[in-house]
XYZ file of C-alpha atoms in Angstrom:
107
model
C 135.516 50.801 95.668
C 137.123 53.700 97.483
C 139.249 56.223 95.606
C 141.157 58.582 97.854
C 140.503 62.231 97.002
C 137.292 61.490 95.083
C 133.709 61.972 96.222
C 130.847 59.996 94.668
C 128.344 62.225 92.837
C 126.074 59.689 91.132
C 125.771 56.351 89.429
C 125.828 56.771 85.648
C 125.436 53.232 84.347
C 125.102 49.688 85.662
C 125.479 46.538 83.599
C 125.690 42.881 84.533
C 129.487 43.161 84.659
C 130.369 46.809 85.402
C 129.401 49.949 87.261
C 130.160 53.469 86.029
C 129.978 56.337 88.500
C 130.649 60.072 88.374
C 133.079 61.327 90.992
C 134.166 64.820 91.983
C 137.909 65.367 92.370
C 138.926 66.945 95.653
C 137.607 70.441 96.287
C 137.361 71.366 92.600
C 134.262 71.154 90.438
C 136.058 68.765 88.047
C 134.394 65.395 87.636
C 135.605 62.089 86.266
C 133.868 58.848 85.355
C 135.130 55.700 87.027
C 134.128 52.326 85.634
C 134.840 49.289 87.751
C 134.015 45.620 87.502
C 131.329 44.165 89.688
C 132.932 41.825 92.189
C 130.671 38.935 91.211
C 132.174 38.839 87.697
C 135.686 40.214 88.238
C 137.546 37.383 86.527
C 140.744 37.575 84.494
C 138.668 37.314 81.311
C 136.415 40.238 82.203
C 139.406 42.288 83.386
C 140.954 41.659 79.967
C 137.797 43.077 78.345
C 138.118 46.245 80.422
C 141.789 46.572 79.429
C 140.804 46.065 75.790
C 138.144 48.808 76.096
C 140.824 51.130 77.469
C 143.279 50.399 74.649
C 140.656 50.742 71.904
C 138.965 53.896 73.160
C 142.116 55.841 74.035
C 143.118 55.876 70.359
C 139.740 57.217 69.180
C 139.398 60.969 68.761
C 135.714 61.129 67.854
C 132.958 63.355 69.159
C 130.668 61.422 71.445
C 133.308 58.892 72.521
C 134.176 59.083 76.200
C 137.972 59.013 76.289
C 139.704 56.870 78.891
C 142.318 58.610 81.026
C 143.920 55.688 82.838
C 143.535 51.972 83.522
C 144.397 50.936 87.067
C 144.467 47.265 87.850
C 145.791 44.651 90.194
C 144.787 41.142 91.242
C 142.024 42.394 93.519
C 140.434 45.192 91.511
C 140.518 46.975 88.154
C 139.107 50.394 87.283
C 138.963 52.551 84.201
C 139.144 56.328 84.709
C 137.465 58.293 81.906
C 136.890 61.910 80.952
C 133.493 63.154 82.020
C 131.721 64.985 79.199
C 128.812 65.714 81.527
C 125.287 65.092 80.445
C 123.019 62.164 81.140
C 123.008 58.587 79.948
C 120.518 57.608 77.246
C 118.986 55.187 79.749
C 118.275 58.031 82.179
C 116.793 60.220 79.424
C 114.465 57.390 78.405
C 113.399 56.866 82.009
C 112.617 60.577 82.364
C 110.218 60.447 79.407
C 112.003 63.215 77.460
C 112.394 60.825 74.507
C 110.419 57.797 73.496
C 112.090 54.584 72.341
C 111.649 55.385 68.610
C 113.333 58.772 69.043
C 116.196 57.156 70.959
C 116.694 54.516 68.260
C 116.789 57.268 65.643
C 119.679 58.928 67.499
């Protein structure tokens, strides 16, 4: 997926149905998370799940919840733009060995 004016920084999360990546906006240091559906599963049903995630999360004002900024969708592709709180995913922290599985489950 190509987003004009955005430069890919890193992959944040990959699931069987979606991919979340951190992008840098233009020449600024601002980053944003972009979650898009994997082409192999981009059906109307899965697109509806992404829309539902957008609607549910945008109304939550809780610490630790990544807030969606915008849902962009058409017949060919759908993406969810989200605020980037920075940090690392729990998966990446576990892979680095900074926490063991019991510590992560406690969190």
